[in-house]
Tab-separated table of C-alpha atoms in Angstrom:
chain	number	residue	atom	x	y	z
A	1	UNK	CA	-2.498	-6.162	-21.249
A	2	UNK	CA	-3.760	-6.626	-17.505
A	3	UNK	CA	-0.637	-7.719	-15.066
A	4	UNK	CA	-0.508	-10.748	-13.178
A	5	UNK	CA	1.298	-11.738	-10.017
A	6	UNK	CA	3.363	-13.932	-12.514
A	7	UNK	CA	3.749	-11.792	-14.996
A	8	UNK	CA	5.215	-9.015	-12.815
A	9	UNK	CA	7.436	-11.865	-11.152
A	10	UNK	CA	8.238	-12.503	-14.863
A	11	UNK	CA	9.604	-9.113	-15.842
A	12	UNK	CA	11.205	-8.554	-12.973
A	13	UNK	CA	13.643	-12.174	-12.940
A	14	UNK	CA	14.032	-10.624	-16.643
A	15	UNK	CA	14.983	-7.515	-15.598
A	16	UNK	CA	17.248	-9.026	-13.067
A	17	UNK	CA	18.845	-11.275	-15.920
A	18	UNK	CA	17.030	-14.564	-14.902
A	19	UNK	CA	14.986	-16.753	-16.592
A	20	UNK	CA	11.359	-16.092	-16.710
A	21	UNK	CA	8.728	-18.268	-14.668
A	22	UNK	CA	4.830	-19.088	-15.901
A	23	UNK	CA	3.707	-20.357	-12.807
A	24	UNK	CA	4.740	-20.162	-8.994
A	25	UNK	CA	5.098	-24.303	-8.898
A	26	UNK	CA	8.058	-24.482	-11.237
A	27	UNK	CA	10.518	-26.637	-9.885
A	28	UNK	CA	12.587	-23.939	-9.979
A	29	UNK	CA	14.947	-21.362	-7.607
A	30	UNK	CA	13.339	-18.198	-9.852
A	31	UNK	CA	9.918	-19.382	-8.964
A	32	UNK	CA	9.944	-20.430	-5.409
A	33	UNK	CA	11.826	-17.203	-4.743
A	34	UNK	CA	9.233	-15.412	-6.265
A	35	UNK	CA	6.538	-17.583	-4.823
A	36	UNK	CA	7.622	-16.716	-1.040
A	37	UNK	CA	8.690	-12.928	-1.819
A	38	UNK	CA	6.165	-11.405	-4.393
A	39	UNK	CA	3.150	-10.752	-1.465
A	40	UNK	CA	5.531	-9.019	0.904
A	41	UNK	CA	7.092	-6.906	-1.769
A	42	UNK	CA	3.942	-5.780	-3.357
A	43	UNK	CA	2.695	-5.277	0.042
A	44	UNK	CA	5.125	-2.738	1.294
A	45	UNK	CA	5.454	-1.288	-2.450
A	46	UNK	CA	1.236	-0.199	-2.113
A	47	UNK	CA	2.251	1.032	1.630
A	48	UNK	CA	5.014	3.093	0.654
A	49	UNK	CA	2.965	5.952	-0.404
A	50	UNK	CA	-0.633	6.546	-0.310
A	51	UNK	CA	-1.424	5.889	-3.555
A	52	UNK	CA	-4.662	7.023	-5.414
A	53	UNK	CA	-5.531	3.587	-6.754
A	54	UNK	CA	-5.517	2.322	-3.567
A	55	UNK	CA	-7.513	4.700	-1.826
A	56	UNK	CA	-10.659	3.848	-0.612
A	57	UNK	CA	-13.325	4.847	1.876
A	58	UNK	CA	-16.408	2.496	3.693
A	59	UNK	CA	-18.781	2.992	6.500
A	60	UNK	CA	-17.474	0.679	9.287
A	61	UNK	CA	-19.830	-1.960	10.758
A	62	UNK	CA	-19.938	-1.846	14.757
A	63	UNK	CA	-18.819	-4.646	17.105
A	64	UNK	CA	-22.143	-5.854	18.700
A	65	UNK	CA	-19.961	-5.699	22.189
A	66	UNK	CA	-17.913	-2.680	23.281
A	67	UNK	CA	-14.152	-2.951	23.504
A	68	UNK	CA	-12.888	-3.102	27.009
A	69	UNK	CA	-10.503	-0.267	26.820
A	70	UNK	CA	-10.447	3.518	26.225
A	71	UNK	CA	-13.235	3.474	23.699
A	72	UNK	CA	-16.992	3.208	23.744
A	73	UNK	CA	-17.574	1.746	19.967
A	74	UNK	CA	-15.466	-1.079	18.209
A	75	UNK	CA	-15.663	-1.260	14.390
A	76	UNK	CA	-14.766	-4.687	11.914
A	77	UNK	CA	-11.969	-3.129	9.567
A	78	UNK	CA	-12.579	-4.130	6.173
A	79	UNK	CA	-11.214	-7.495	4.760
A	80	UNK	CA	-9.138	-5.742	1.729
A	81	UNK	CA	-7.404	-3.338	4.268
A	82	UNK	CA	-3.506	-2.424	4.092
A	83	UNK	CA	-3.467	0.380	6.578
A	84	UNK	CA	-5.882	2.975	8.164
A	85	UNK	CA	-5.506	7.016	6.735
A	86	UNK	CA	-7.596	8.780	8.418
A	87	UNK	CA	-11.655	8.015	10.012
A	88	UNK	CA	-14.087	10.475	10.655
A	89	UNK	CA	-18.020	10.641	11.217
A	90	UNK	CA	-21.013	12.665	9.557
A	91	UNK	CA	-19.951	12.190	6.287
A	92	UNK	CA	-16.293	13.545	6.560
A	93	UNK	CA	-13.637	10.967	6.207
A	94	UNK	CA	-11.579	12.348	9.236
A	95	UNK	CA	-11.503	14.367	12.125
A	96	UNK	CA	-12.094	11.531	15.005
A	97	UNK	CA	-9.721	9.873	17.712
A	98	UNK	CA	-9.541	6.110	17.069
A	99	UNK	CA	-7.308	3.763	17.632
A	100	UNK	CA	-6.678	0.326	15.932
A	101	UNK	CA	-5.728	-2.834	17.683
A	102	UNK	CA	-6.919	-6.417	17.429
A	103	UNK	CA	-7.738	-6.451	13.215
A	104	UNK	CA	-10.737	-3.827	14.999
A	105	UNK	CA	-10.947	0.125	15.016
A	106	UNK	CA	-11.672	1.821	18.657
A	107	UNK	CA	-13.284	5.084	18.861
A	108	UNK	CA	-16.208	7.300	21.064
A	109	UNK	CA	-18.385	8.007	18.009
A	110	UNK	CA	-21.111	5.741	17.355
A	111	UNK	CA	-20.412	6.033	13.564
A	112	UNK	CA	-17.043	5.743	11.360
A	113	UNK	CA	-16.407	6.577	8.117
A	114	UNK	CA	-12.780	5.091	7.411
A	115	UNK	CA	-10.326	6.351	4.809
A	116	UNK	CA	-7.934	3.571	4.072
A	117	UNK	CA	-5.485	1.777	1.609
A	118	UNK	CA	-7.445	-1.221	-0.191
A	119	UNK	CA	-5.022	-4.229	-1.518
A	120	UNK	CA	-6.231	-3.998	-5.287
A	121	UNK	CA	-5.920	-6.651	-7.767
A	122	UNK	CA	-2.879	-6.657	-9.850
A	123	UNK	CA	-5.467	-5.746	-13.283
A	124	UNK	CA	-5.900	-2.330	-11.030
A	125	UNK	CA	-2.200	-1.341	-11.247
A	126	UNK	CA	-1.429	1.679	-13.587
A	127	UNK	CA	0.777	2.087	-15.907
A	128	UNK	CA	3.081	3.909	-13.653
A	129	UNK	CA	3.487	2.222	-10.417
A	130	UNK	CA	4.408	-1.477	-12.777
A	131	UNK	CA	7.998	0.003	-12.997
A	132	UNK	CA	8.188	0.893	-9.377
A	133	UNK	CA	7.038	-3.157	-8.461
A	134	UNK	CA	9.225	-4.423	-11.052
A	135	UNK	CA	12.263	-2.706	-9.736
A	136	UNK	CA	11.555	-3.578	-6.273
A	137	UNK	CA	10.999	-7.390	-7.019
A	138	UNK	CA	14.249	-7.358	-9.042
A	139	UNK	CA	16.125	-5.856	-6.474
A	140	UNK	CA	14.492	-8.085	-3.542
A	141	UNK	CA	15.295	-11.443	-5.986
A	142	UNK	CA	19.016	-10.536	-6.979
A	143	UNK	CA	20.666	-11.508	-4.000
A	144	UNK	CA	18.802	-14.944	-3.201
A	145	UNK	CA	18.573	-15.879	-7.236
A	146	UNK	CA	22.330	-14.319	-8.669
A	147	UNK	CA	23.735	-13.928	-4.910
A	148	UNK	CA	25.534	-10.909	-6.080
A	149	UNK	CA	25.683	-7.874	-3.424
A	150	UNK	CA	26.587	-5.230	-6.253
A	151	UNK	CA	23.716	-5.688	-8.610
A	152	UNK	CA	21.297	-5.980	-5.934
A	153	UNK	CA	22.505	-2.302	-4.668
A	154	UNK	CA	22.393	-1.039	-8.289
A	155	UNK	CA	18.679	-2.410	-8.700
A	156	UNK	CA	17.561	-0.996	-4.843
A	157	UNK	CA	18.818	2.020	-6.367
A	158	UNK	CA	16.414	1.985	-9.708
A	159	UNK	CA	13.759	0.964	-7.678
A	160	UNK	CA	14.272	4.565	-5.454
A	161	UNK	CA	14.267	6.287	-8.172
A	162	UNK	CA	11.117	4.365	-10.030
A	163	UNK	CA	9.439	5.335	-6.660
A	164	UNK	CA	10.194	8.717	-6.677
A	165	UNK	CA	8.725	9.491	-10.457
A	166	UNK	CA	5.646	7.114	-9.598
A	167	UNK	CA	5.328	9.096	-6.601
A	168	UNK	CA	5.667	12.222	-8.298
A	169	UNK	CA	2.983	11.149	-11.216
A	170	UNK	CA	0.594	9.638	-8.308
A	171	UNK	CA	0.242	12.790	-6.613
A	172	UNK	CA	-0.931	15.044	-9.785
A	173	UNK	CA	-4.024	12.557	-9.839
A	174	UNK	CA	-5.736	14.783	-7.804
A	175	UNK	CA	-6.235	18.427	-6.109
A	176	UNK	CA	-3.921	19.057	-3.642
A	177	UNK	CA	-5.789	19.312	-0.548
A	178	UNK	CA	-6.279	22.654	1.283
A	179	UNK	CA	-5.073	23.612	4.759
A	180	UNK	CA	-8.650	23.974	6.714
A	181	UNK	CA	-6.879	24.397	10.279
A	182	UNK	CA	-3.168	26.130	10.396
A	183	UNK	CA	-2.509	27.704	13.688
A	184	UNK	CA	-0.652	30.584	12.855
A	185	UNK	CA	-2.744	31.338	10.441
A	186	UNK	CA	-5.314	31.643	13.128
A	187	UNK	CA	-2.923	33.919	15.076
A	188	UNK	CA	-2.475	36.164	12.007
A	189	UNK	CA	-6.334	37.111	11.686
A	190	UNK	CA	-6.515	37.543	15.835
């Protein structure tokens, strides 16, 4: 079954020994709370860890005017972006000097290929970071819902841990990438 922003809400005021909401405009604490606190938790869950379902790449379009600063080219980020990884030019991904200020990225190549963390629809999550959300919300809504300091330490601590295995499962999604440029490497073959 695809998650919602309600339904994760849902699981997680379960979890947390509340009642369960169906909508964000209940008249009720359990649903304002998790009206005003689900977007900044899932927010900073995606950002704590590059995750592969978020990963995404685009070809940047260029600012029409130059920035005024240290950079030749300015670039529109794209509208679903959570952070920058990496940008790069001629097909590669990274490898340039940018910078990123004012919602734009700055950098002296006339093309950028941007490697970045997309916000993706709840329907995108997998299987194993739901846990790691669910634990976090829980722990983020025990203290304003149940006001007890104890149980919110004991979920912050299940949500670590849910973090750590998600992390752990994330990361064998892929191949590990390979050192191109280690310097003393380079000082072994001299």
């Amino acid at each position: 079954m695809p998650q919602t922003d309600v339904s994760l809400c849902s699981t997680a005021l379960v979890k947390l020994g509340a009642r369960p909401i169906t909508s964000f405009d209940e008249p009720t604490a359990e649903a304002e709370t998790a009206a005003r606190l689900y977007p900044v938790v899932r927010d900073a869950t995606l950002m704590a860890h590059p995750w592969s379902f978020t990963l995404a790449q685009a070809s940047l379009e260029r600012d029409p005017l130059p920035p005024a600063g240290d950079f030749a080219f300015s670039f529109r980020l794209p509208p679903d972006i959570l952070r920058t990884l990496s940008a790069g030019s001629g097909g590669s991904g990274r490898g340039l000097v940018y910078r990123v200020f004012g919602g734009r990225l700055h950098t002296d190549a006339p093309t950028v290929l941007l490697t970045y963390q997309r916000r993706p629809s709840e329907a995108e999550f997998p299987a194993y970071f739901v846990p790691v959300l669910v634990a976090r919300l829980a722990a983020e809504f025990c203290l304003p819902i149940t006001e007890n300091a104890a149980r919110a330490e004991v979920l912050t601590r299940l949500a670590a841990s849910e973090l750590k295995l998600a992390k752990l499962i994330d990361s064998q999604q892929s191949t590990p990438q390979r050192v191109e440029d280690f310097t003393l490497v380079q000082a072994r073959l001299a």
